[in-house]
Short mmCIF file of C-alpha atoms in Angstrom, two decimals:
data_model
loop_
_atom_site.label_atom_id
_atom_site.label_comp_id
_atom_site.label_asym_id
_atom_site.label_seq_id
_atom_site.Cartn_x
_atom_site.Cartn_y
_atom_site.Cartn_z
CA MET A 1 33.56 31.08 3.86
CA ASP A 2 31.87 27.78 3.16
CA ILE A 3 29.60 28.75 0.26
CA GLY A 4 28.17 25.24 -0.02
CA GLY A 5 27.25 25.17 3.66
CA LEU A 6 25.70 28.63 3.41
CA GLU A 7 23.57 27.57 0.44
CA THR A 8 22.41 24.53 2.40
CA VAL A 9 21.40 26.68 5.36
CA VAL A 10 19.49 29.06 3.09
CA ALA A 11 17.73 26.16 1.32
CA ASN A 12 16.79 24.52 4.61
CA SER A 13 15.51 27.80 6.05
CA ALA A 14 13.34 28.45 3.00
CA TYR A 15 11.99 24.89 3.14
CA VAL A 16 11.14 25.09 6.84
CA SER A 17 9.51 28.48 6.33
CA ALA A 18 7.40 27.11 3.47
CA ARG A 19 6.27 24.15 5.57
CA GLY A 20 5.17 26.53 8.30
CA GLY A 21 3.02 28.50 5.88
CA GLY A 22 3.34 32.25 5.82
CA PRO A 23 0.42 34.68 6.09
CA GLY A 24 -1.11 36.17 3.00
CA GLY A 25 0.23 35.85 -0.53
CA SER A 26 1.63 37.86 -3.37
CA ALA A 27 -0.28 39.05 -6.39
CA ARG A 28 1.23 36.15 -8.33
CA ASP A 29 -0.17 33.68 -5.79
CA ARG A 30 -3.59 35.31 -5.97
CA LYS A 31 -3.48 34.87 -9.72
CA HIS A 32 -2.83 31.16 -9.27
CA ARG A 33 -5.62 30.87 -6.70
CA ALA A 34 -8.03 32.30 -9.22
CA ARG A 35 -7.30 29.30 -11.44
CA LEU A 36 -8.77 27.00 -8.79
CA ARG A 37 -12.23 28.50 -8.97
CA LEU A 38 -14.91 26.13 -10.17
CA PRO A 39 -16.23 27.00 -13.64
CA HIS A 40 -19.80 27.99 -14.35
CA ILE A 41 -22.03 24.97 -14.81
CA SER A 42 -22.68 25.97 -18.43
CA GLN A 43 -18.99 25.37 -19.24
CA CYS A 44 -19.30 21.75 -18.11
CA GLU A 45 -22.38 20.65 -20.03
CA ALA A 46 -20.45 18.65 -22.62
CA LEU A 47 -18.34 16.94 -19.98
CA ARG A 48 -21.41 16.27 -17.85
CA ALA A 49 -23.16 14.61 -20.78
CA ARG A 50 -20.16 12.34 -21.40
CA LEU A 51 -19.87 11.38 -17.73
CA ALA A 52 -23.60 10.70 -17.48
CA GLY A 53 -23.56 8.47 -20.54
CA GLY A 54 -21.79 5.64 -18.68
CA GLY A 55 -23.07 3.49 -15.92
CA LEU A 56 -22.05 -0.07 -15.21
CA GLN A 57 -24.58 -2.56 -16.51
CA ASN A 58 -24.25 -6.26 -15.77
CA GLY A 59 -20.71 -5.72 -14.50
CA VAL A 60 -19.47 -4.23 -17.81
CA ALA A 61 -18.48 -0.59 -18.21
CA GLN A 62 -20.41 1.00 -21.07
CA GLN A 63 -18.29 2.99 -23.50
CA ASN A 64 -20.06 6.13 -24.60
CA GLY A 65 -17.22 8.40 -25.59
CA GLY A 66 -16.42 9.46 -22.06
CA PRO A 67 -12.90 10.18 -20.92
CA LYS A 68 -10.72 7.30 -19.83
CA GLN A 69 -8.57 7.08 -16.77
CA ASP A 70 -4.86 6.50 -17.42
CA GLY A 71 -3.94 2.89 -17.05
CA GLY A 72 -6.83 1.35 -18.95
CA GLY A 73 -9.16 -1.04 -17.25
CA GLU A 74 -12.04 0.77 -15.64
CA GLU A 75 -13.76 3.57 -17.50
CA GLU A 76 -14.34 6.97 -15.97
CA VAL A 77 -17.94 6.74 -17.13
CA SER A 78 -18.70 3.72 -14.95
CA PHE A 79 -20.80 3.95 -11.81
CA ARG A 80 -18.14 2.23 -9.74
CA TRP A 81 -15.39 4.60 -10.81
CA GLN A 82 -17.41 7.78 -10.30
CA CYS A 83 -19.28 6.90 -7.11
CA VAL A 84 -17.04 4.36 -5.36
CA GLU A 85 -13.43 4.88 -6.45
CA GLN A 86 -13.29 8.66 -6.89
CA PRO A 87 -13.02 10.42 -3.49
CA ILE A 88 -14.89 13.55 -4.62
CA GLY A 89 -17.50 11.58 -6.55
CA LYS A 90 -18.08 9.24 -3.62
CA ARG A 91 -18.57 12.13 -1.21
CA LEU A 92 -21.03 13.93 -3.49
CA PHE A 93 -22.95 10.71 -4.18
CA ARG A 94 -23.31 10.04 -0.46
CA GLN A 95 -24.55 13.58 0.11
CA PHE A 96 -27.15 12.93 -2.57
CA LEU A 97 -28.22 9.69 -0.84
CA GLN A 98 -28.58 11.45 2.51
CA ALA A 99 -30.72 14.17 0.94
CA THR A 100 -33.04 11.69 -0.83
CA PRO A 101 -35.63 10.12 1.53
CA GLY A 102 -36.00 6.85 -0.34
CA LEU A 103 -32.24 6.29 -0.49
CA ALA A 104 -31.10 7.54 2.91
CA ALA A 105 -31.26 4.06 4.47
CA ALA A 106 -29.09 2.59 1.71
CA GLY A 107 -26.56 5.38 2.19
CA ALA A 108 -26.49 4.79 5.94
CA LEU A 109 -25.97 1.05 5.41
CA TRP A 110 -23.05 1.78 3.08
CA GLU A 111 -21.36 3.93 5.71
CA GLU A 112 -21.93 1.33 8.43
CA LEU A 113 -20.46 -1.44 6.27
CA GLU A 114 -17.32 0.60 5.66
CA ALA A 115 -17.06 1.47 9.35
CA PHE A 116 -17.40 -2.24 10.16
CA GLU A 117 -14.30 -2.99 8.08
CA CYS A 118 -12.27 -0.67 10.32
CA CYS A 119 -13.53 -2.07 13.62
CA GLU A 120 -11.20 -3.76 16.07
CA GLU A 121 -11.67 -7.51 16.30
CA GLY A 122 -13.24 -7.27 19.73
CA GLU A 123 -15.85 -4.78 18.48
CA ARG A 124 -16.89 -6.54 15.28
CA SER A 125 -19.43 -8.89 16.81
CA ALA A 126 -21.36 -6.01 18.39
CA ALA A 127 -21.06 -3.91 15.22
CA ALA A 128 -22.40 -6.76 13.07
CA ALA A 129 -25.33 -7.24 15.45
CA ASN A 130 -26.12 -3.52 15.23
CA ILE A 131 -26.11 -3.65 11.42
CA ARG A 132 -28.48 -6.63 11.39
CA LYS A 133 -30.81 -4.92 13.84
CA ARG A 134 -30.90 -1.58 12.01
CA PHE A 135 -30.97 -2.63 8.37
CA PHE A 136 -31.77 -6.35 8.11
CA THR A 137 -34.73 -6.65 10.53
CA GLU A 138 -38.17 -6.28 8.97
CA GLY A 139 -40.32 -3.49 10.33
CA GLY A 140 -37.43 -1.21 11.19
CA ALA A 141 -37.30 2.41 10.06
CA GLU A 142 -34.09 1.74 8.10
CA HIS A 143 -34.96 -1.74 6.86
CA CYS A 144 -33.33 -2.41 3.47
CA SER A 145 -35.92 -4.59 1.77
CA PHE A 146 -33.97 -4.71 -1.49
CA LEU A 147 -31.47 -7.14 0.07
CA SER A 148 -32.03 -10.83 -0.50
CA ALA A 149 -32.71 -13.23 2.36
CA ALA A 150 -29.21 -14.68 2.05
CA ALA A 151 -27.59 -11.24 2.33
CA ARG A 152 -29.77 -10.27 5.30
CA ALA A 153 -28.95 -13.43 7.23
CA PRO A 154 -25.17 -13.70 7.57
CA PRO A 155 -23.73 -16.33 9.92
CA ALA A 156 -24.36 -15.68 13.59
CA GLY A 157 -21.52 -13.89 15.34
CA SER A 158 -20.08 -12.45 12.12
CA GLY A 159 -16.53 -11.43 12.89
CA THR A 160 -14.99 -10.59 9.53
CA PRO A 161 -15.90 -8.09 6.79
CA GLU A 162 -16.13 -10.97 4.31
CA ASP A 163 -19.27 -12.21 6.07
CA LEU A 164 -21.07 -9.04 4.97
CA ASP A 165 -19.68 -8.96 1.44
CA PRO A 166 -22.95 -10.29 -0.11
CA ALA A 167 -24.86 -7.41 1.45
CA ARG A 168 -22.31 -4.90 0.17
CA ARG A 169 -22.43 -6.28 -3.37
CA GLU A 170 -26.24 -6.23 -3.47
CA LEU A 171 -26.24 -2.73 -1.98
CA LEU A 172 -23.98 -1.33 -4.71
CA ALA A 173 -26.00 -3.10 -7.40
CA HIS A 174 -29.19 -1.57 -5.97
CA LEU A 175 -27.66 1.92 -5.87
CA GLU A 176 -26.47 1.57 -9.43
CA GLY A 177 -29.90 0.56 -10.65
CA SER A 178 -32.07 2.86 -8.52
CA ALA A 179 -29.93 5.86 -7.56
CA TRP A 180 -27.74 6.43 -10.60
CA ALA A 181 -30.37 8.02 -12.87
CA PRO A 182 -31.73 10.51 -10.29
CA TYR A 183 -28.17 11.32 -9.17
CA VAL A 184 -27.14 12.21 -12.74
CA ALA A 185 -30.06 14.66 -12.94
CA SER A 186 -29.26 16.26 -9.57
CA PRO A 187 -27.10 19.33 -8.79
CA TYR A 188 -24.65 17.02 -7.00
CA PHE A 189 -23.63 15.46 -10.30
CA GLY A 190 -23.28 18.92 -11.81
CA ARG A 191 -20.83 19.81 -9.04
CA PHE A 192 -18.94 16.59 -9.75
CA ALA A 193 -18.65 17.61 -13.41
CA GLN A 194 -17.27 20.99 -12.31
CA PHE A 195 -14.58 19.30 -10.24
CA LYS A 196 -13.70 16.97 -13.12
CA TRP A 197 -13.46 19.94 -15.49
CA LEU A 198 -11.10 21.68 -13.08
CA GLU A 199 -9.12 18.48 -12.66
CA GLY A 200 -8.56 18.29 -16.41
CA GLN A 201 -6.93 21.71 -16.71
CA ALA A 202 -3.26 21.76 -17.58
CA VAL A 203 -0.74 22.26 -14.77
CA GLY A 204 2.82 23.38 -15.41
CA ALA A 205 6.03 24.09 -13.55
CA ASP A 206 4.94 27.69 -12.93
CA ALA A 207 2.23 26.42 -10.56
CA PHE A 208 4.87 25.28 -8.04
CA ALA A 209 7.75 26.85 -6.16
CA ASP A 210 10.68 24.44 -5.76
CA PHE A 211 12.75 24.13 -2.58
CA ARG A 212 15.62 21.94 -1.43
CA VAL A 213 16.48 18.55 -2.89
CA LEU A 214 15.25 15.69 -0.70
CA GLY A 215 16.95 12.81 -2.51
CA LYS A 216 18.57 11.67 -5.73
CA GLY A 217 18.19 8.56 -7.84
CA GLY A 218 19.32 7.00 -11.07
CA PHE A 219 16.88 8.95 -13.26
CA GLY A 220 16.72 12.27 -11.44
CA GLU A 221 15.95 13.79 -8.07
CA VAL A 222 13.12 14.51 -5.66
CA CYS A 223 12.69 18.02 -4.34
CA ALA A 224 10.18 19.67 -2.05
CA CYS A 225 7.77 22.04 -3.76
CA GLN A 226 4.85 24.24 -2.80
CA ARG A 227 1.65 24.84 -4.74
CA ARG A 228 1.51 28.58 -5.24
CA ALA A 229 -2.29 28.67 -5.23
CA THR A 230 -2.82 26.84 -1.92
CA GLY A 231 0.53 26.80 -0.11
CA LYS A 232 0.35 23.00 0.24
CA MET A 233 3.69 21.17 0.22
CA TYR A 234 4.42 18.28 -2.15
CA ALA A 235 7.33 16.17 -3.34
CA ASN A 236 8.28 16.75 -6.99
CA LYS A 237 9.92 13.70 -8.55
CA ARG A 238 11.83 15.05 -11.55
CA LEU A 239 12.95 12.40 -14.04
CA ASN A 240 15.57 13.60 -16.51
CA LYS A 241 14.55 12.84 -20.09
CA LYS A 242 18.11 12.22 -21.28
CA ARG A 243 18.73 9.68 -18.52
CA LEU A 244 15.40 8.00 -19.19
CA LYS A 245 16.24 7.66 -22.88
CA LYS A 246 19.80 6.46 -22.23
CA ARG A 247 18.75 3.83 -19.66
CA GLN A 248 15.45 2.92 -21.34
CA GLY A 249 13.40 4.12 -18.40
CA TYR A 250 10.51 5.80 -20.20
CA GLU A 251 8.21 2.80 -19.81
CA ALA A 252 8.85 2.60 -16.06
CA ALA A 253 8.07 6.31 -15.68
CA LEU A 254 4.79 5.98 -17.58
CA VAL A 255 3.83 2.86 -15.61
CA GLU A 256 4.40 4.68 -12.32
CA LYS A 257 2.32 7.66 -13.43
CA ARG A 258 -0.48 5.44 -14.70
CA ILE A 259 -0.65 3.32 -11.54
CA LEU A 260 -0.51 6.24 -9.12
CA ALA A 261 -3.36 7.87 -11.05
CA ARG A 262 -5.51 4.76 -10.51
CA VAL A 263 -5.01 3.99 -6.83
CA HIS A 264 -6.38 5.88 -3.83
CA SER A 265 -5.03 4.56 -0.53
CA ARG A 266 -3.64 6.03 2.68
CA PHE A 267 -0.81 3.54 2.45
CA ILE A 268 0.35 4.46 -1.06
CA VAL A 269 1.78 7.83 -2.04
CA SER A 270 -0.81 9.93 -3.86
CA LEU A 271 -0.21 11.58 -7.22
CA ALA A 272 -1.39 15.20 -7.20
CA CYS A 273 -0.53 15.97 -10.82
CA ALA A 274 2.00 15.25 -13.55
CA PHE A 275 3.56 17.51 -16.17
CA GLN A 276 6.71 17.83 -18.22
CA THR A 277 9.29 20.51 -18.91
CA LYS A 278 11.91 20.69 -21.64
CA THR A 279 14.28 18.55 -19.61
CA ASP A 280 12.22 16.58 -17.08
CA LEU A 281 9.12 14.49 -16.50
CA CYS A 282 7.62 15.64 -13.19
CA LEU A 283 5.42 13.64 -10.81
CA VAL A 284 4.04 15.75 -7.95
CA MET A 285 3.22 13.43 -5.05
CA THR A 286 2.58 13.30 -1.32
CA LEU A 287 5.42 14.80 0.71
CA MET A 288 6.81 12.22 3.15
CA ASN A 289 8.97 14.01 5.70
CA GLY A 290 9.84 10.97 7.82
CA GLY A 291 12.38 9.38 5.48
CA ASP A 292 12.41 5.72 4.45
CA LEU A 293 12.39 2.59 6.58
CA ARG A 294 15.98 1.67 5.74
CA TYR A 295 17.22 4.90 7.30
CA HIS A 296 15.26 4.24 10.48
CA VAL A 297 16.39 0.61 10.66
CA TYR A 298 20.12 1.31 10.37
CA ASN A 299 20.87 4.97 11.12
CA VAL A 300 18.59 6.20 13.88
CA ASP A 301 20.15 3.93 16.52
CA GLU A 302 23.39 2.60 15.05
CA GLU A 303 24.33 0.74 18.24
CA ASN A 304 21.05 -1.20 18.26
CA PRO A 305 19.77 -1.32 14.67
CA GLY A 306 16.40 -2.78 13.87
CA PHE A 307 12.92 -2.33 15.31
CA PRO A 308 11.17 -3.86 18.31
CA GLU A 309 8.62 -6.45 17.28
CA PRO A 310 5.49 -4.29 17.97
CA ARG A 311 6.84 -1.50 15.78
CA ALA A 312 7.82 -3.88 12.97
CA VAL A 313 4.42 -5.60 13.06
CA PHE A 314 2.70 -2.18 13.01
CA TYR A 315 4.55 -1.17 9.85
CA THR A 316 3.96 -4.59 8.30
CA ALA A 317 0.20 -4.28 8.81
CA GLN A 318 0.12 -0.92 7.02
CA ILE A 319 2.30 -2.21 4.18
CA LEU A 320 -0.04 -5.18 3.82
CA LEU A 321 -3.04 -2.86 3.46
CA GLY A 322 -1.22 -0.96 0.72
CA LEU A 323 -0.39 -4.19 -1.09
CA GLU A 324 -3.97 -5.42 -0.86
CA HIS A 325 -5.20 -2.16 -2.39
CA LEU A 326 -2.79 -2.63 -5.30
CA HIS A 327 -3.91 -6.23 -5.71
CA GLN A 328 -7.56 -5.17 -5.80
CA HIS A 329 -6.60 -3.15 -8.89
CA ARG A 330 -4.78 -6.17 -10.36
CA ILE A 331 -1.35 -4.61 -9.81
CA VAL A 332 1.73 -6.61 -8.77
CA TYR A 333 4.19 -4.34 -6.95
CA ARG A 334 7.36 -6.51 -7.28
CA ASP A 335 9.79 -4.02 -5.68
CA LEU A 336 8.90 -3.89 -2.00
CA LYS A 337 11.94 -3.10 0.18
CA PRO A 338 12.68 -0.75 3.10
CA GLU A 339 13.95 1.98 0.75
CA ASN A 340 10.56 2.14 -0.98
CA VAL A 341 8.53 2.45 2.23
CA LEU A 342 8.29 6.09 3.35
CA LEU A 343 7.10 7.60 6.63
CA ASP A 344 4.98 10.72 7.03
CA ASP A 345 4.95 13.27 9.85
CA ALA A 346 2.62 11.10 11.95
CA GLY A 347 4.77 7.97 11.64
CA HIS A 348 2.54 6.09 9.19
CA VAL A 349 4.03 4.41 6.13
CA ARG A 350 3.23 4.55 2.43
CA LEU A 351 4.49 2.57 -0.53
CA SER A 352 6.35 4.46 -3.24
CA ASP A 353 8.23 3.89 -6.51
CA MET A 354 5.85 1.97 -8.77
CA GLY A 355 8.24 1.86 -11.73
CA LEU A 356 8.65 -1.94 -11.62
CA ALA A 357 4.99 -2.71 -10.94
CA VAL A 358 2.98 -4.59 -13.55
CA GLU A 359 -0.73 -4.39 -14.32
CA LEU A 360 -2.53 -7.65 -15.01
CA LYS A 361 -5.09 -7.57 -17.78
CA GLU A 362 -8.66 -8.66 -17.22
CA GLY A 363 -8.73 -12.44 -17.03
CA GLN A 364 -4.97 -12.67 -16.52
CA SER A 365 -3.89 -14.23 -13.22
CA LYS A 366 -0.13 -14.53 -13.69
CA THR A 367 2.72 -12.66 -15.31
CA ARG A 368 6.37 -13.26 -16.02
CA GLY A 369 9.56 -11.21 -15.98
CA TYR A 370 12.73 -10.64 -14.00
CA ALA A 371 12.09 -7.53 -11.90
CA GLY A 372 12.85 -6.47 -8.35
CA THR A 373 15.83 -6.08 -6.03
CA PRO A 374 18.32 -8.91 -5.37
CA GLY A 375 17.79 -10.34 -1.92
CA PHE A 376 14.07 -9.52 -1.98
CA MET A 377 12.83 -11.32 -5.10
CA ALA A 378 10.73 -14.45 -4.70
CA PRO A 379 12.11 -17.81 -5.90
CA GLU A 380 9.69 -18.03 -8.82
CA VAL A 381 10.91 -14.66 -10.13
CA LEU A 382 14.55 -15.77 -10.06
CA ARG A 383 13.63 -19.06 -11.73
CA ASP A 384 11.98 -17.07 -14.54
CA GLU A 385 8.67 -18.83 -13.91
CA GLU A 386 5.17 -17.42 -14.06
CA TYR A 387 4.06 -15.80 -10.81
CA ASP A 388 1.09 -14.03 -9.30
CA MET A 389 0.58 -11.47 -6.55
CA ALA A 390 2.08 -13.81 -3.97
CA VAL A 391 5.55 -12.49 -4.89
CA ASP A 392 4.68 -9.31 -3.00
CA TYR A 393 4.05 -11.29 0.18
CA PHE A 394 7.48 -12.89 -0.10
CA THR A 395 9.15 -9.47 -0.36
CA LEU A 396 7.05 -8.36 2.60
CA GLY A 397 8.40 -11.27 4.64
CA VAL A 398 11.98 -10.35 3.72
CA THR A 399 11.30 -6.71 4.60
CA LEU A 400 9.86 -7.72 7.98
CA TYR A 401 12.93 -9.86 8.67
CA GLU A 402 15.21 -6.90 7.90
CA MET A 403 13.17 -4.61 10.14
CA LEU A 404 13.59 -7.06 13.03
CA ASP A 405 17.19 -8.19 12.51
CA ALA A 406 18.73 -5.21 10.65
CA LYS A 407 20.03 -7.46 7.89
CA GLY A 408 18.63 -9.49 5.06
CA PRO A 409 17.81 -13.17 5.55
CA PHE A 410 19.75 -14.48 2.55
CA ARG A 411 23.52 -14.53 2.34
CA ARG A 412 25.41 -13.65 -0.80
CA ARG A 413 27.58 -16.23 -2.51
CA GLY A 414 31.05 -16.50 -1.00
CA GLU A 415 30.26 -14.42 2.07
CA LYS A 416 32.41 -15.37 5.06
CA VAL A 417 30.99 -15.83 8.53
CA GLY A 418 33.46 -16.27 11.37
CA GLY A 419 36.38 -16.41 8.91
CA ALA A 420 34.99 -19.38 6.96
CA PRO A 421 33.03 -19.25 3.70
CA ARG A 422 29.37 -20.26 4.14
CA HIS A 423 27.11 -20.82 1.18
CA ARG A 424 24.19 -22.35 3.10
CA GLY A 425 24.56 -20.78 6.51
CA HIS A 426 21.84 -19.99 9.00
CA LEU A 427 20.70 -16.72 10.48
CA TRP A 428 19.35 -16.88 13.99
CA GLY A 429 17.14 -14.44 15.80
CA SER A 430 14.68 -14.22 18.69
CA TYR A 431 11.11 -13.35 17.79
CA GLY A 432 7.76 -13.42 19.44
CA SER A 433 5.07 -15.82 18.31
CA LEU A 434 3.26 -13.32 16.07
CA ALA A 435 6.35 -12.21 14.15
CA ALA A 436 7.53 -15.81 13.78
CA ALA A 437 4.16 -16.94 12.41
CA VAL A 438 4.03 -14.02 9.98
CA LEU A 439 7.56 -14.73 8.75
CA HIS A 440 6.81 -18.41 8.38
CA THR A 441 3.75 -17.66 6.26
CA LEU A 442 5.06 -14.84 4.08
CA ALA A 443 8.58 -16.08 3.31
CA HIS A 444 7.65 -19.59 2.22
CA CYS A 445 9.22 -20.80 -1.00
CA SER A 446 5.94 -22.30 -2.24
CA GLN A 447 3.39 -19.82 -3.61
CA ALA A 448 0.49 -22.01 -2.49
CA LYS A 449 1.73 -22.24 1.10
CA ARG A 450 2.86 -18.63 1.20
CA SER A 451 -0.61 -17.13 0.89
CA ASP A 452 -3.94 -17.55 -0.83
CA GLY A 453 -3.12 -14.70 -3.21
CA ARG A 454 -5.82 -12.42 -1.80
CA ARG A 455 -5.65 -12.18 1.98
CA PRO A 456 -2.57 -13.87 3.46
CA THR A 457 -3.48 -12.79 6.96
CA ARG A 458 -5.99 -15.65 7.08
CA ALA A 459 -3.10 -18.10 7.03
CA VAL A 460 -1.13 -16.20 9.67
CA THR A 461 -2.32 -17.79 12.90
CA PRO A 462 -0.18 -17.00 15.95
CA PRO A 463 0.70 -20.22 17.78
CA PRO A 464 -0.17 -20.66 21.46
CA PRO A 465 2.24 -19.36 24.12
CA VAL A 466 5.18 -21.59 24.97
CA PRO A 467 6.09 -22.29 28.62
CA ALA A 468 9.06 -20.39 29.96
CA ALA A 469 11.02 -23.63 30.40
CA ALA A 470 11.06 -24.14 26.65
CA CYS A 471 12.51 -20.71 25.89
CA SER A 472 16.17 -20.19 25.12
CA PRO A 473 17.64 -18.65 27.15
CA PRO A 474 15.13 -17.66 29.90
CA THR A 475 16.18 -14.77 32.10
CA ALA A 476 14.44 -12.79 34.79
CA ALA A 477 15.42 -9.45 33.31
CA CYS A 478 14.13 -10.26 29.86
CA PRO A 479 10.80 -12.09 29.61
CA PRO A 480 11.25 -15.29 27.62
CA SER A 481 10.18 -14.93 24.02
CA TRP A 482 10.13 -17.89 21.71
CA PRO A 483 11.23 -18.96 19.22
CA ARG A 484 14.79 -18.82 17.94
CA SER A 485 14.45 -19.21 14.22
CA CYS A 486 16.58 -19.33 11.15
CA PHE A 487 16.25 -19.00 7.43
CA ARG A 488 18.19 -21.39 5.30
CA SER A 489 19.84 -19.15 2.74
CA PHE A 490 19.28 -19.17 -0.99
CA ARG A 491 22.12 -19.89 -3.32
CA SER A 492 22.87 -17.17 -5.83
CA ALA A 493 20.29 -16.41 -8.48
CA GLU A 494 22.55 -17.80 -11.21
CA LYS A 495 22.62 -21.22 -9.52
CA GLY A 496 18.87 -21.46 -9.11
CA PHE A 497 17.21 -22.88 -6.03
CA PRO A 498 18.35 -26.39 -5.14
CA HIS A 499 16.55 -26.30 -1.83
CA THR A 500 13.58 -24.66 -0.17
CA PRO A 501 14.31 -21.93 2.39
CA GLN A 502 12.69 -23.11 5.58
CA LEU A 503 12.00 -21.39 8.87
CA TYR A 504 12.67 -23.70 11.82
CA PHE A 505 11.65 -23.31 15.44
CA HIS A 506 13.03 -24.68 18.69
CA SER A 507 10.28 -26.22 20.80
CA ALA A 508 7.97 -25.68 17.86
CA PRO A 509 4.25 -25.39 18.63
CA PRO A 510 1.69 -27.37 16.63
CA GLY A 511 1.68 -26.45 12.97
CA LEU A 512 5.23 -25.04 12.80
CA PRO A 513 8.27 -27.19 11.90
CA ARG A 514 10.89 -27.93 14.55
CA ASP A 515 14.57 -27.78 13.60
CA PRO A 516 15.52 -31.46 13.13
CA ARG A 517 19.13 -30.75 14.13
CA ILE A 518 18.18 -29.72 17.68
CA PRO A 519 17.22 -32.47 20.16
CA PRO A 520 13.83 -31.80 21.79
CA SER A 521 15.40 -32.05 25.23
CA SER A 522 17.99 -29.33 24.68
CA PRO A 523 16.20 -26.09 23.78
CA SER A 524 19.23 -24.02 24.74
CA ALA A 525 21.47 -25.65 22.14
CA ALA A 526 20.93 -22.88 19.63
CA PRO A 527 24.24 -21.62 18.20
CA GLN A 528 25.21 -18.03 18.79
CA ARG A 529 24.51 -15.70 15.92
CA SER A 530 27.69 -14.48 14.27
CA ALA A 531 28.34 -10.77 14.15
CA ARG A 532 27.59 -9.37 10.76
CA SER A 533 27.15 -5.95 9.25
CA GLY A 534 23.60 -4.91 8.49
CA ARG A 535 24.72 -3.50 5.13
CA ARG A 536 24.32 -5.65 2.09
#
């Protein structure tokens, strides 16, 4: 009898049964559910007083003895943290605005501004016109007179959320000055204090039931677990203390815990709680059942590895939103790669593994340090130069290339292609205009040309369509898609960077460089791409 196989079947069956959720619960589970009851308001008076003592005045968080959020930076007692960043606090504050006649219009404007950010490009013009009509026009029932004339008169045909940023800033400043004091005295703030009191209660290993191991790493393993009180499934990342001490990984573990406690994004794994046992540090996070991108790139369809362009661009857009959320919190990720991008049940992606991320202090724009994965690190990291958040956009470009071509863009030193050693070879691939423009923008060697450091999508402008005659090779069965492009490889990290990796295009449209080795009259002269394993 295969005992190992039998144990695997039992573990898988228990895991699947837990995900399905069984009816009812044992007496032990009922005991755990009782711990989730909100305390009486009288138990939270001290905490409520500390939380109410904050407020953000003139852009500076006031320190009044309130609790601090892990990671430093913003104080828990600030208006922005309690009413904008905290999901529960934001929901309760908006309920308070809706229930207060004099503040209902401001609350409605806030919701419309956030909805405008999620609009499709074709709908933004109409949505902006609706906002101006409802809230910016004098005499209307929801006219927001507290906005300045400049904020109420954005450029005609506003098509981007940045056009309404002045209105959003003035709105939050108005809410902080006019709504904060009555909100603190309301029952809504008392309920917020109850949730914060419950959030601060200690959680241990006995609150979870562990199931099968989902993966293993250098410091420990990740297993599926279930919260006994609610039945909700999580992923428990258990980091062995002995391994952390031996490999000097304690700082990385604390950085990951601190960063995950700060961020709240659909495109970054969420930290539910953290605790420690005698042997492990445990981070309980969002359960991602879809695996990582590397598995889907190479193993789902081994005969045709890689993703179609629409799928790769879809994942890239979600990764970019996760990166921008980190950058808003002054966090440089530094370790973006397919293995660290996880998929959930619905097929959406989230960033994980923040152990190599670095937090920039207030007023600090650049950092320094060798961190990341070989083959993904930006040139300035390998040169041991100072760098900013643009390094994450370079790793995003490399990740996009690997999603499309099922291999990395940069060859390793001494690698042979076609039986001959090539140190500065070229990798060729066929991409559509959007993917080519994104790659050209993100994977540029120069930080300044790579992105503006805040929103690189502004620089990603898809070039106009190219006539079919300029495509190589055009066929009736496969619609012509330009261009064929190549990355010039980096030399090894030890040798530095004697040249700039450049993305060339055949029949290049305006704004993109054409490969100088290919005559303009011979678009089909592109060399055939050599067969190469997708494994590095």
